[in-house]
Every structure is written in C-alpha cells, then in structure tokens.
Coordinates of C-alpha atoms in Angstrom, one line a residue:
Chain A
M150 CA -8.0 3.5 -71.4
G151 CA -5.5 4.3 -68.8
L152 CA -6.2 1.3 -66.4
N153 CA -5.6 -2.6 -67.3
M154 CA -8.2 -4.3 -65.5
T155 CA -7.0 -7.8 -66.7
T156 CA -6.2 -10.4 -64.2
V157 CA -4.5 -13.6 -65.4
L158 CA -4.2 -16.5 -63.2
S159 CA -1.8 -19.4 -64.0
G160 CA -2.0 -23.2 -63.2
K161 CA -1.5 -26.5 -64.3
V162 CA -2.8 -28.2 -67.5
S163 CA -4.4 -31.4 -66.4
H164 CA -6.4 -31.7 -69.5
P165 CA -5.7 -29.4 -72.7
G166 CA -8.6 -27.2 -74.4
T167 CA -9.7 -23.8 -74.4
A168 CA -13.1 -22.2 -73.2
E169 CA -14.7 -18.8 -72.4
G170 CA -17.8 -18.5 -70.4
E171 CA -19.5 -17.8 -66.8
V172 CA -18.1 -19.4 -63.7
L173 CA -20.4 -21.5 -61.6
L174 CA -18.5 -22.0 -58.4
L175 CA -19.2 -25.0 -55.9
T176 CA -18.5 -24.4 -52.5
E177 CA -18.0 -28.4 -52.1
P178 CA -17.3 -31.1 -54.6
V179 CA -20.0 -33.0 -56.5
S180 CA -20.1 -36.4 -57.8
F181 CA -21.1 -36.7 -61.4
W182 CA -22.5 -40.4 -60.7
G183 CA -25.5 -39.9 -58.8
G184 CA -25.1 -36.2 -58.1
V185 CA -25.5 -34.6 -61.6
D186 CA -28.4 -35.6 -64.1
H187 CA -27.8 -36.1 -67.7
H188 CA -28.9 -32.5 -68.3
G189 CA -26.0 -31.1 -66.2
E190 CA -28.1 -30.2 -63.2
I191 CA -27.0 -31.0 -59.6
I192 CA -29.3 -33.4 -58.1
D193 CA -27.5 -34.2 -54.9
V194 CA -30.1 -33.0 -52.6
H195 CA -27.4 -32.5 -49.8
H196 CA -24.9 -30.3 -52.1
A197 CA -25.0 -26.6 -51.1
Q198 CA -25.5 -25.7 -55.0
H199 CA -28.4 -28.3 -55.4
K200 CA -30.5 -27.6 -58.7
A201 CA -27.5 -25.4 -60.4
K202 CA -26.9 -26.1 -63.8
M203 CA -23.5 -26.8 -65.0
T204 CA -24.3 -26.8 -68.9
N205 CA -22.0 -24.2 -70.7
K206 CA -20.4 -23.0 -67.5
I207 CA -16.9 -23.0 -66.5
L208 CA -17.3 -25.3 -63.5
V209 CA -15.2 -24.4 -60.4
M210 CA -14.9 -26.7 -57.5
P211 CA -12.3 -27.7 -55.0
S212 CA -11.9 -31.4 -55.9
G213 CA -13.8 -34.5 -57.3
R214 CA -16.0 -37.0 -55.4
G215 CA -17.4 -40.3 -55.5
S216 CA -17.7 -43.5 -57.9
S217 CA -15.4 -43.9 -60.6
S218 CA -18.3 -44.3 -63.0
A219 CA -18.3 -40.4 -62.8
T220 CA -15.9 -40.9 -66.0
A221 CA -18.7 -42.2 -68.1
V222 CA -21.3 -39.7 -66.8
L223 CA -18.8 -36.9 -67.7
A224 CA -18.0 -38.2 -71.0
E225 CA -21.8 -38.5 -71.8
L226 CA -22.4 -34.8 -70.8
I227 CA -19.5 -33.9 -73.0
R228 CA -20.9 -35.9 -75.9
T229 CA -24.5 -34.3 -75.5
G230 CA -23.4 -30.9 -75.0
D231 CA -25.0 -30.6 -71.5
G232 CA -21.8 -30.7 -69.8
P233 CA -19.4 -27.5 -68.6
L234 CA -17.2 -26.0 -71.0
A235 CA -14.4 -26.2 -68.6
I236 CA -13.5 -27.6 -65.2
V237 CA -11.1 -25.5 -62.6
M238 CA -10.1 -27.3 -59.5
L239 CA -7.7 -27.0 -56.4
Q240 CA -7.1 -30.6 -56.5
C241 CA -7.1 -32.4 -59.9
D242 CA -9.2 -35.4 -59.9
T243 CA -8.2 -38.4 -61.9
I244 CA -11.7 -39.5 -62.7
L245 CA -12.8 -36.3 -64.4
V246 CA -9.4 -36.2 -66.4
I247 CA -10.1 -39.8 -67.7
G248 CA -13.7 -38.6 -68.9
A249 CA -12.1 -35.5 -70.5
L250 CA -9.3 -37.7 -72.3
V251 CA -12.0 -40.1 -73.5
S252 CA -14.4 -37.2 -74.8
A253 CA -11.4 -36.0 -76.9
E254 CA -10.5 -39.3 -78.2
I255 CA -14.2 -40.4 -79.3
Y256 CA -16.0 -37.2 -80.0
D257 CA -13.1 -34.7 -80.6
I258 CA -14.2 -32.4 -78.1
S259 CA -11.4 -31.2 -75.8
M260 CA -12.8 -29.9 -72.5
P261 CA -10.0 -28.2 -70.5
I262 CA -9.4 -29.2 -66.8
V263 CA -7.1 -26.8 -64.9
E264 CA -5.6 -27.0 -61.4
L265 CA -4.9 -23.8 -59.5
D266 CA -3.3 -23.3 -56.0
Q267 CA -5.3 -21.9 -53.2
E268 CA -4.1 -18.2 -53.8
Q269 CA -5.2 -18.2 -57.4
Y270 CA -8.3 -20.3 -57.0
A271 CA -9.5 -17.7 -54.2
Q272 CA -9.8 -14.9 -56.7
L273 CA -12.6 -16.8 -59.0
T274 CA -16.1 -15.8 -57.9
D275 CA -19.4 -17.2 -59.1
G276 CA -20.8 -15.6 -62.1
M277 CA -17.7 -13.8 -63.4
N278 CA -16.7 -14.2 -66.9
V279 CA -13.4 -15.9 -67.7
K280 CA -11.3 -17.2 -70.5
V281 CA -9.4 -20.4 -70.0
D282 CA -6.6 -21.3 -72.0
A283 CA -4.9 -24.7 -71.5
I284 CA -3.1 -25.3 -74.6
S285 CA -1.7 -28.8 -75.4
D286 CA 1.8 -29.6 -74.9
H287 CA 2.1 -26.3 -72.9
D288 CA 3.0 -26.2 -68.9
V289 CA 1.2 -23.5 -67.9
A290 CA -2.7 -22.9 -68.3
T291 CA -4.0 -19.5 -67.9
I292 CA -7.5 -18.1 -66.8
T293 CA -8.1 -14.3 -67.7
F294 CA -10.8 -12.1 -66.5
Chain B
M37 CA 6.3 -23.3 -61.8
S38 CA 6.2 -27.0 -60.5
S39 CA 4.5 -29.3 -62.8
G40 CA 4.1 -33.0 -63.3
S41 CA 4.0 -32.4 -67.2
H42 CA 7.9 -32.8 -67.9
S43 CA 8.4 -35.3 -65.2
L44 CA 7.1 -38.5 -66.9
T45 CA 9.6 -40.7 -68.7
L46 CA 8.4 -43.2 -71.2
T47 CA 10.6 -46.3 -72.2
A48 CA 11.4 -46.6 -76.0
E49 CA 8.8 -49.4 -76.3
E50 CA 6.2 -47.2 -74.6
Q51 CA 7.0 -44.4 -76.7
A52 CA 6.7 -46.4 -79.8
M53 CA 3.2 -47.5 -78.6
L54 CA 2.3 -43.9 -78.1
D55 CA 3.4 -43.2 -81.7
G56 CA 1.4 -45.9 -83.0
A57 CA 3.7 -48.6 -83.8
D58 CA 1.3 -51.3 -82.2
G59 CA -1.6 -49.9 -84.2
P60 CA -4.3 -47.2 -83.4
A61 CA -6.1 -48.8 -80.6
V62 CA -2.8 -49.2 -78.7
A63 CA -1.9 -45.5 -79.5
M64 CA -5.3 -44.2 -78.4
C65 CA -5.1 -46.3 -75.2
M66 CA -1.4 -45.1 -74.4
R67 CA -2.6 -41.3 -74.9
I68 CA -5.2 -41.9 -72.1
I69 CA -2.6 -43.7 -69.8
V70 CA 0.0 -41.0 -70.5
G71 CA -2.6 -38.2 -70.0
V72 CA -3.4 -39.6 -66.5
A73 CA 0.1 -40.0 -65.7
R74 CA 0.9 -36.3 -66.3
A75 CA -2.1 -35.1 -64.7
N76 CA -1.1 -37.0 -61.5
G77 CA 2.4 -36.2 -62.1
A78 CA 3.8 -39.7 -62.3
E79 CA 7.2 -40.3 -63.2
K80 CA 6.9 -43.5 -65.2
L81 CA 4.5 -46.3 -66.2
I82 CA 4.7 -49.7 -65.0
E83 CA 3.8 -53.1 -66.5
I84 CA 0.7 -55.0 -64.9
E85 CA -0.1 -58.6 -64.9
S86 CA -3.8 -58.6 -65.3
V87 CA -6.9 -56.3 -65.6
H88 CA -10.2 -56.8 -64.0
A89 CA -12.7 -54.6 -66.4
D90 CA -15.6 -52.8 -64.9
G91 CA -16.9 -51.0 -68.1
T92 CA -19.1 -54.0 -68.6
L93 CA -22.4 -52.3 -67.1
Y94 CA -24.2 -50.0 -69.3
H95 CA -24.4 -46.3 -68.2
G96 CA -24.7 -44.5 -71.4
E97 CA -23.6 -44.3 -74.9
A98 CA -20.0 -43.0 -74.3
G99 CA -18.9 -46.3 -72.6
L100 CA -20.2 -48.3 -75.6
D101 CA -19.0 -45.9 -78.1
F102 CA -15.4 -46.1 -76.4
T103 CA -15.5 -49.9 -76.4
E104 CA -16.9 -50.3 -79.8
K105 CA -14.2 -47.9 -81.1
L106 CA -11.7 -50.0 -79.6
V107 CA -12.8 -53.1 -81.2
A108 CA -13.0 -51.1 -84.7
L109 CA -9.5 -50.1 -84.4
G110 CA -8.6 -53.6 -84.0
G111 CA -7.6 -53.5 -80.1
K112 CA -6.9 -56.5 -78.1
V113 CA -6.1 -56.9 -74.5
K114 CA -2.5 -57.6 -73.8
V115 CA -3.0 -59.3 -70.4
K116 CA -5.3 -61.4 -68.7
T117 CA -8.5 -59.5 -68.5
T118 CA -11.7 -60.7 -66.6
T119 CA -15.1 -58.8 -66.9
N120 CA -17.2 -57.4 -64.1
V121 CA -21.0 -57.9 -64.2
G122 CA -23.2 -56.9 -67.1
S123 CA -26.6 -55.3 -67.3
L124 CA -27.9 -58.9 -68.6
D125 CA -28.1 -62.3 -67.3
L126 CA -26.7 -64.1 -70.5
L127 CA -27.5 -67.7 -69.1
H128 CA -31.0 -66.8 -67.7
P129 CA -32.2 -64.1 -70.4
N130 CA -35.8 -63.9 -68.9
L131 CA -34.7 -62.7 -65.3
V132 CA -33.8 -59.2 -66.3
H133 CA -36.5 -57.1 -67.4
G134 CA -35.1 -53.7 -68.6
D135 CA -36.2 -51.5 -71.5
E136 CA -35.2 -52.3 -75.0
T137 CA -32.1 -49.8 -75.1
L138 CA -30.8 -51.3 -71.8
M139 CA -31.2 -54.9 -73.1
S140 CA -29.8 -54.1 -76.7
H141 CA -27.1 -51.7 -75.6
G142 CA -26.0 -53.7 -72.5
R143 CA -25.7 -56.8 -74.9
R144 CA -23.6 -54.9 -77.4
L145 CA -21.4 -53.6 -74.6
M146 CA -20.7 -57.1 -73.1
D147 CA -20.2 -58.6 -76.8
A148 CA -17.5 -55.6 -77.6
H149 CA -15.5 -56.8 -74.4
I150 CA -15.5 -60.5 -75.6
A151 CA -14.4 -59.1 -79.1
L152 CA -11.3 -57.2 -77.4
G153 CA -10.3 -60.6 -75.8
C154 CA -11.7 -60.2 -72.5
E155 CA -12.5 -63.5 -70.6
P156 CA -16.4 -63.8 -69.9
T157 CA -16.3 -63.8 -66.2
W158 CA -19.1 -61.4 -65.8
S159 CA -18.5 -61.3 -61.9
C160 CA -17.5 -58.7 -59.4
A161 CA -15.8 -61.6 -57.5
P162 CA -13.2 -62.7 -60.3
Y163 CA -10.9 -63.5 -57.2
Q164 CA -13.4 -66.5 -56.3
A165 CA -13.9 -67.3 -60.0
G166 CA -10.2 -68.2 -60.8
H167 CA -8.4 -65.1 -61.0
R168 CA -6.3 -64.6 -58.2
P169 CA -3.4 -62.4 -58.7
E170 CA 0.3 -63.1 -56.9
F171 CA 1.1 -61.2 -53.6
G172 CA 3.0 -58.1 -54.6
S173 CA 2.2 -58.4 -58.3
H174 CA 1.0 -55.2 -60.1
V175 CA -2.5 -55.3 -61.3
A176 CA -5.1 -52.7 -62.9
W177 CA -8.4 -54.0 -61.3
A178 CA -11.9 -51.7 -61.5
E179 CA -14.9 -52.1 -59.4
S180 CA -14.6 -51.1 -55.9
N181 CA -15.1 -54.2 -53.9
A182 CA -12.7 -56.2 -56.4
I183 CA -10.0 -53.4 -55.8
A184 CA -10.5 -53.7 -52.2
F185 CA -10.0 -57.4 -52.1
V186 CA -7.2 -57.6 -54.4
N187 CA -5.2 -55.3 -52.6
S188 CA -6.3 -56.2 -49.1
V189 CA -6.8 -60.0 -49.0
L190 CA -4.6 -61.0 -51.7
G191 CA -1.8 -58.5 -51.4
A192 CA -1.7 -57.5 -55.0
R193 CA -1.2 -54.0 -56.0
S194 CA -3.8 -52.0 -57.7
D195 CA -4.6 -48.2 -57.6
R196 CA -8.5 -47.4 -57.7
Y197 CA -9.1 -47.7 -61.5
G198 CA -12.7 -47.2 -63.3
D199 CA -14.4 -47.1 -66.5
F200 CA -12.0 -46.5 -69.6
L201 CA -8.7 -46.6 -67.7
D202 CA -9.4 -50.4 -67.2
L203 CA -9.6 -51.2 -70.9
S204 CA -6.8 -48.6 -71.6
A205 CA -4.7 -50.7 -69.3
A206 CA -5.6 -54.0 -70.6
V207 CA -4.8 -53.1 -74.2
T208 CA -1.4 -51.4 -73.3
G209 CA -0.6 -53.6 -70.4
R210 CA 0.5 -50.3 -68.6
V211 CA -0.6 -47.9 -65.8
P212 CA 0.9 -45.0 -64.4
F213 CA 2.9 -45.6 -61.3
G214 CA 1.1 -44.1 -58.6
G215 CA -1.0 -44.5 -55.7
L216 CA -1.5 -47.8 -54.1
H217 CA 1.4 -49.3 -56.4
H218 CA 3.8 -47.4 -54.1
D219 CA 5.0 -49.1 -50.8
E220 CA 4.4 -46.2 -48.8
A221 CA 0.8 -45.6 -49.8
R222 CA 0.0 -49.0 -48.6
K223 CA 0.7 -48.0 -44.9
A224 CA -2.0 -47.5 -42.4
V225 CA -2.7 -43.9 -41.3
L226 CA -5.6 -45.1 -39.2
V227 CA -6.0 -47.6 -36.6
L228 CA -9.4 -49.4 -35.6
D229 CA -9.1 -51.1 -32.3
F230 CA -12.0 -53.8 -32.0
S231 CA -10.1 -55.7 -29.1
E232 CA -12.5 -54.6 -26.4
I233 CA -15.5 -56.0 -28.0
D234 CA -17.1 -59.4 -27.1
S235 CA -15.8 -61.7 -30.2
R236 CA -18.9 -63.6 -30.3
V237 CA -20.5 -60.7 -32.4
F238 CA -18.1 -61.5 -34.9
S239 CA -19.4 -64.9 -35.4
E240 CA -22.3 -63.4 -37.2
D241 CA -21.9 -62.5 -40.9
A242 CA -23.9 -59.5 -40.3
A243 CA -21.4 -58.2 -37.9
W244 CA -19.1 -58.0 -40.9
A245 CA -21.2 -56.1 -43.0
A246 CA -21.5 -53.6 -39.9
L247 CA -17.7 -53.4 -39.7
G248 CA -17.7 -52.3 -43.4
V249 CA -19.9 -49.6 -42.8
L250 CA -17.5 -48.4 -39.8
L251 CA -14.5 -48.8 -41.7
G252 CA -15.8 -46.8 -44.6
N253 CA -17.2 -44.0 -42.5
R254 CA -14.0 -43.6 -40.3
A255 CA -11.5 -44.3 -43.1
G256 CA -12.9 -42.6 -46.1
T257 CA -10.2 -43.2 -48.7
R258 CA -7.5 -43.6 -46.2
V259 CA -5.6 -47.0 -45.6
A260 CA -6.6 -48.3 -42.1
A261 CA -5.4 -51.1 -39.9
M262 CA -8.0 -53.1 -38.0
V263 CA -6.9 -54.9 -34.7
G264 CA -8.7 -57.3 -32.5
L265 CA -10.6 -59.2 -35.1
P266 CA -10.7 -63.0 -35.2
G267 CA -10.2 -65.1 -38.4
D268 CA -7.8 -67.1 -40.4
L269 CA -7.5 -66.9 -44.5
A270 CA -6.9 -70.8 -44.3
D271 CA -9.9 -71.7 -42.5
G272 CA -12.0 -72.9 -45.6
G273 CA -13.3 -69.6 -47.1
V274 CA -15.3 -68.3 -43.7
T275 CA -12.6 -65.5 -43.1
E276 CA -12.3 -64.8 -46.9
D277 CA -15.9 -64.3 -47.3
R278 CA -16.2 -62.1 -44.3
L279 CA -13.5 -59.9 -45.7
K280 CA -15.1 -60.0 -48.9
G281 CA -18.5 -58.5 -47.5
M282 CA -16.6 -56.3 -45.2
G283 CA -14.4 -54.7 -47.9
A284 CA -17.4 -54.3 -50.4
T285 CA -19.3 -52.4 -47.8
S286 CA -16.5 -50.2 -46.8
A287 CA -15.8 -49.4 -50.3
S288 CA -19.4 -48.2 -50.8
A289 CA -20.0 -46.3 -47.5
G290 CA -16.5 -44.9 -47.9
G291 CA -13.8 -45.1 -50.6
V292 CA -11.7 -47.9 -49.2
G293 CA -9.2 -49.4 -51.7
L294 CA -6.8 -51.1 -49.2
F295 CA -7.5 -52.2 -45.5
H296 CA -5.3 -54.3 -43.1
V297 CA -6.6 -56.9 -40.5
V298 CA -3.6 -57.4 -38.3
G299 CA -2.9 -61.2 -38.0
I300 CA -5.0 -62.1 -40.9
T301 CA -4.4 -60.1 -44.2
P302 CA -0.8 -60.8 -45.7
E303 CA 0.7 -57.5 -45.6
A304 CA 0.0 -57.2 -41.7
P305 CA 1.2 -59.9 -39.7
T306 CA 1.8 -57.4 -36.9
L307 CA 0.6 -53.6 -36.4
E308 CA 4.1 -52.6 -36.5
A309 CA 4.6 -53.8 -40.1
I310 CA 2.2 -51.7 -41.6
V311 CA 1.3 -48.6 -39.5
T312 CA 2.7 -45.0 -39.9
P313 CA 4.3 -43.5 -37.0
N314 CA 1.7 -40.9 -36.6
A315 CA -1.4 -42.7 -37.3
E316 CA -4.8 -41.7 -35.9
Y317 CA -6.0 -44.4 -33.3
L318 CA -9.6 -45.2 -32.7
K319 CA -11.0 -47.5 -30.1
M320 CA -14.3 -49.1 -31.3
T321 CA -17.0 -50.2 -29.0
A322 CA -19.9 -52.7 -29.3
A323 CA -22.2 -49.7 -29.6
D324 CA -20.2 -48.4 -32.7
V325 CA -20.9 -51.7 -34.4
R326 CA -24.5 -52.0 -33.4
E327 CA -25.1 -48.4 -34.6
A328 CA -23.5 -49.2 -38.2
R329 CA -25.4 -52.3 -38.5
D330 CA -28.7 -50.6 -37.8
T331 CA -27.9 -48.1 -40.7
L332 CA -28.2 -51.2 -43.0
S333 CA -31.9 -51.8 -42.2
T334 CA -34.3 -49.3 -43.5
T335 CA -37.6 -50.8 -41.9
S336 CA -38.5 -52.5 -38.7
S337 CA -41.4 -54.1 -40.2
D338 CA -41.4 -57.9 -40.2
K339 CA -43.1 -57.9 -43.5
L340 CA -41.1 -59.6 -46.1
D341 CA -41.4 -60.1 -50.1
A342 CA -38.0 -61.2 -51.1
V343 CA -34.2 -62.2 -49.9
S344 CA -31.4 -61.5 -52.1
L345 CA -27.6 -62.8 -51.2
G346 CA -24.4 -62.8 -53.3
T347 CA -23.4 -59.1 -53.4
P348 CA -20.5 -59.5 -54.1
H349 CA -21.1 -62.9 -56.0
F350 CA -21.8 -65.7 -53.8
S351 CA -18.7 -68.1 -53.6
V352 CA -18.6 -71.9 -53.7
D353 CA -17.9 -71.8 -49.8
E354 CA -20.9 -69.8 -49.2
F355 CA -23.0 -72.1 -51.3
R356 CA -21.8 -74.8 -49.0
A357 CA -22.7 -73.0 -46.0
L358 CA -26.1 -72.2 -47.4
S359 CA -26.8 -75.9 -48.3
E360 CA -26.0 -77.1 -44.8
V361 CA -28.2 -74.3 -43.2
I362 CA -31.0 -75.5 -45.7
G363 CA -30.4 -79.0 -45.2
D364 CA -33.3 -81.1 -45.7
G365 CA -35.7 -78.5 -44.0
P366 CA -38.9 -77.0 -45.3
K367 CA -39.0 -74.9 -48.5
F368 CA -39.3 -71.2 -48.6
A369 CA -42.6 -69.5 -48.3
E370 CA -44.7 -69.3 -51.5
H371 CA -44.8 -65.5 -51.6
I372 CA -40.9 -65.2 -51.2
D373 CA -38.5 -64.6 -54.2
F374 CA -35.2 -65.8 -53.1
Y375 CA -32.4 -64.6 -55.3
I376 CA -28.5 -65.5 -55.2
S377 CA -26.3 -63.5 -57.5
T378 CA -23.1 -65.3 -58.5
S379 CA -20.6 -66.0 -61.3
R380 CA -21.2 -68.6 -63.9
D381 CA -18.1 -70.4 -62.7
V382 CA -19.0 -70.6 -59.2
M383 CA -22.5 -71.8 -60.2
A384 CA -21.0 -74.4 -62.4
R385 CA -18.7 -75.7 -59.5
S386 CA -21.4 -75.6 -56.9
K387 CA -23.9 -77.8 -59.1
K388 CA -21.0 -80.4 -59.4
L389 CA -20.8 -80.4 -55.8
G390 CA -24.4 -80.8 -55.0
Y391 CA -24.7 -77.4 -53.3
L392 CA -26.8 -75.5 -55.7
D393 CA -29.4 -78.2 -56.1
V394 CA -30.1 -78.0 -52.2
F395 CA -30.9 -74.0 -52.7
L396 CA -32.9 -74.5 -56.2
N397 CA -34.9 -77.3 -54.6
A398 CA -35.9 -75.2 -51.4
G399 CA -37.5 -72.8 -54.1
G400 CA -34.7 -70.4 -54.7
R401 CA -33.5 -68.7 -58.0
V402 CA -29.9 -68.1 -59.3
V403 CA -28.8 -64.7 -61.1
T404 CA -25.6 -65.1 -63.1
D405 CA -23.5 -62.5 -65.0
T406 CA -25.2 -59.6 -63.4
C407 CA -26.5 -58.3 -60.0
T408 CA -29.8 -57.9 -58.4
Y409 CA -29.2 -54.3 -57.2
V410 CA -27.8 -52.8 -60.5
T411 CA -30.3 -54.0 -63.2
P412 CA -34.1 -54.8 -62.9
V413 CA -34.5 -58.3 -61.7
L414 CA -36.7 -58.0 -58.7
N415 CA -40.6 -58.1 -59.3
R416 CA -41.9 -54.6 -59.3
N417 CA -44.4 -55.4 -56.3
V418 CA -41.4 -56.2 -54.0
R419 CA -41.0 -53.6 -51.0
N420 CA -39.1 -55.2 -48.4
V421 CA -36.1 -57.2 -48.8
M422 CA -33.8 -59.2 -46.7
T423 CA -29.9 -59.7 -47.3
N424 CA -27.0 -60.6 -45.3
S425 CA -24.8 -58.1 -47.8
G426 CA -23.7 -54.9 -46.4
K427 CA -23.2 -53.6 -50.1
W428 CA -26.5 -54.7 -51.4
A429 CA -28.1 -53.2 -48.3
W430 CA -26.1 -49.9 -48.9
Y431 CA -27.2 -49.3 -52.5
A432 CA -30.7 -51.1 -53.0
P433 CA -32.7 -48.5 -51.1
G434 CA -31.6 -45.8 -53.5
N435 CA -31.2 -47.9 -56.6
L436 CA -34.6 -49.8 -56.4
G437 CA -36.6 -47.9 -54.2
I438 CA -37.2 -50.6 -51.8
D439 CA -36.6 -51.4 -47.9
T440 CA -34.0 -53.5 -46.6
V441 CA -33.3 -55.8 -43.6
L442 CA -29.9 -57.0 -42.8
G443 CA -29.6 -60.3 -41.3
S444 CA -27.3 -63.4 -41.1
L445 CA -27.2 -66.2 -43.5
S446 CA -29.2 -68.4 -41.1
E447 CA -31.8 -65.5 -40.4
C448 CA -32.2 -65.1 -44.1
V449 CA -33.0 -68.7 -44.7
E450 CA -35.3 -68.9 -41.7
S451 CA -37.2 -65.8 -42.8
A452 CA -37.7 -67.0 -46.2
R453 CA -39.4 -70.2 -44.8
A454 CA -41.2 -68.2 -42.2
G455 CA -42.6 -65.7 -44.9
K456 CA -41.6 -62.8 -42.6
V457 CA -38.6 -61.4 -40.9
V458 CA -37.0 -63.6 -38.1
R459 CA -34.0 -62.0 -36.3
D460 CA -31.9 -63.3 -33.4
E461 CA -31.4 -60.1 -31.2
S462 CA -29.8 -61.8 -28.3
L463 CA -26.0 -61.5 -29.5
W464 CA -26.8 -57.6 -30.2
A465 CA -28.3 -57.0 -26.9

C-alpha cells in the first residue's frame, strides 16, 4: 500500500483506559441522570439524538450536563456493560470522571475519557471506527482512525 | 502540549496516604481525589473542615457497592460528616411504601454511612440541624441546595460535589483546590436588579420560589448578584428560610452553587465588593417574577388531594410560623394528606417548643430522614398537591407524576382546611 490513511488525533487523558469501536456523535451534551436509561439509551425527549443507544460505542459529546447523581448512573452503566466503551469530550466533565474512577476502583473496568481541542474534535464523525489509547500515567491520549 | 497532568503537587502526607500509609480505604479515596484533581488541572489539594454526604439516597448498586467497599476496607471519615436524606424514614417505617429492593438496599446504604462514622442527620438542611460551617472555611458539601446555602448564606466555601467524591473527601479530609474554593470564582458575573418591583410582592414566600426559578434560568451555573431584595439574616429566620427556598429552587432550575444578595448575604455588603468589571446586567420586572411563579403550578384546577411542605427540610422557625398560622383554627379537611418533611433534629426541637403538636393536632403528618419527592410516601391516588416549595414544585411532577400548585404557607393551610385550592391573587395582579 502506498498511501497511509491513518489519522492520529491527540488529546488529554481525563481517565485512563483503551477502547476500540464505533463513534456515537452527540450534537449536544446529555445528562446521564434523567437523560439516559439503564440500558444506555438516550431517553431525554428534548435531545437531538433521542433514542440513540450508547452501549459499546465511543461516545463523543461536547461536554457533560446536569445532576451530580450522573456519577452513580455512569458507574452503574459501566458495571452492567450497558455503558459506552469510551467518552471523548471537548470540555472534560468532573462528574463523569468520578463515575469512571469509581468503576475502575470497584469493578476493575477502566473506561477512558479523553479531552480534545476543537480542531481535533471536529474530525470525528458519527459511525466511524476509532481506537482510543489513553494509557495510565501518560500525558497524551491518541485516537486513531 | 499543555496538560494538568504534571501540575498537581501533593504534600508528603498526601503522597503517603496515596501510597497506602493510612490503609486501603484512604488510598482508594485518595486515588479518586487525585484523579479528579488531575482531570481538572488542580495544582494542589486543600484540607476541608466538614463534609455533607449525598450518596445516601439509593440510585442503584454502584453506590451501595462503593460505600460497602469503603466499610470493608476499614474506612472512617476524618472530618465531621453529616448525611443527606435516605430512601427510608427510619423513625416512621410505615410511611414509605417502596419495593423490596429499594427498602433493603436503601437501608444498607444508610447503615454503611453510619459504619463509616457519618452522623445520622438524614437531612438536606444540615445547616439548620446543627451543622453550620464558619464563614470562609473550606468544606466539601454535596446536594445542590446544601451547596448553594453553605456558600451563599454562610459564606463557607464548597465546590459543587456529588456522589462518591463526598465520601472520598470525608475519608481523606482533602479536595482538589478548584472551583468555588478560589476567591475569583466567587465573584458575580451577572447582576439581577429587582429594585423596580413593588417590595410587597416579596412578603410572600411563594415569591422567593419564583425568584429561585428566575435566578436558575438566568444564571445557569454562573455566580449572580441580586440587588433590590428586602431581608436581614438576623430577623429570626425569616430571611434565612426564604434564601433556603430560593437557593434550592435555583439549583434545580439551573445549576447555581453560589449567589449573592447584596446587603444580605455575608460576602456582599455592597455590589462593588462582589461584582466583576464586565458583569452582565439584567433589570427584572414584576412580570418576570409572575411568569416564573406560574411555571411552578402545573394545574389551574382548585381540586386538592394533598399538601407537602419542607423541601428543603422544614426549620424550627418554619414550624413556629406554621403553628401561628394554624393557631386554634379548624382542622385540615378529612380528604387532605398534609405532609411536612424535616430532620429528626428539627422535629425533636419543634416538639419541645410545642410547635409540632399544633400541626399534628390539626391532622398533619411528619416525614423525617427522607423527603416526599424522592421516595414513595404520597398515596397512589393523589393527583393535585399544593406546596410553598419551589424545589418540590420543580421536581414532583416528573418524579411522581402529579400536578402541583404553588402557594404561600398561609394559603397552603387555608387550602388544607377548605379541602380545595385557595389562593389570594391580589398581590400578583
């Protein structure tokens, strides 16, 4: 092969982990508490991606939204396997980071959360397959597609 | 690239805690605190004086697993830690009629908090149940109304914490130095001016619920300064309870963690003391307040099944005001369920002072340790409920599938007696 089609985006590790899967791109943030059911489906009727399912997807959204009880909802989704494989955001959301940290502690499942700048973030499109590498104790997270 | 990952500096003591010197529970909580600090780019951790823990309401197994794991690892809270409401009323066990999992897991979650050394406050208003942090002190409080109150009315400093981080802070005595712990983050970037509105409107408690909706809608998560509102925090609790209700509603309608009321709240003796140079300025009108108030009633029917007060939990001062309104007037109508949610501490003190019995003798019921909008208390056939609480009116239609009518304390009592909604619209005309 003469052409190398691989693109590598780099960002900040908000929570470590690795994942590979299909992007679910949300055009606006979703609140996990009240906005996502326990099967990973978006149930907020006002949301642009209402009824989309985040299970086993790479969830890409601009930021977090809503109640601090979102931590418990995300941890519960990770525990049951109904949650996303990774979350990629423009603006890191503390509430979601806590959910990921707690899941790593009590269930030994490390779901990566990566923060990208606007230029890198804009290159992600819905449905594309990507690989997320956010290695622990490492400064730079990469997203490859 | 720029990153917060390498900017966090721990003290030798904090590093030792992280490395396990104080046992596995402290190490686990320290990993969570440090993980958040790194994600947020905090430069250091700070010591806190107290915690109000909000992970006491059962949302699913993860919360229970986390709390019981801390207990199993030998965890103990390091600072004074009060507890928010649970899913059960431990003093009146027959009042809550949830399913078996909610009852048994809810109970285990409350027990696990006690095993960690938390105080059994079971209240969303710990600040009126003996837990009042000093002005300027750093604390880690969870539960949105409690955060707004401790920051705004007491002038202590808490960022907006939630489940898991609250107990991690309690076990380590540390939080990341960020958000509302910083001086500059406490300045107002928005000014809401109420000075052109006839101040008689603000003698109604329902008006303060409406102010909460306005504040939440206009501010979102930003810090706002409000000017032109009457009140004095040394007036025997009237202003404090109004700010409690307003703050709780604003934290529900928006994400308000701190507000200033100029001339009343402790960090805002003047507008100049608290405002940023380029703050947005909005003039509020009576129509704005009336419109906000109307969003808190979902029906115009005068049919009434129940009254619910005490979200956030009723104070002793509110019980006194209620007992004065009730006086030796007639009892509540037979078909009206009249509930007040409060803390066990406030209930005991109100009983001693004689206020509680006035309410009970009129036919009322008291709920402690939990709240009527988060757990099944109301009878299943209840459709229309009156309240003076903006927060209750905001959440109950979604949580419970009922309709709400917002009214003042005296309108709630009058309506409960009449068996139907009675409101005096003259002030709002």
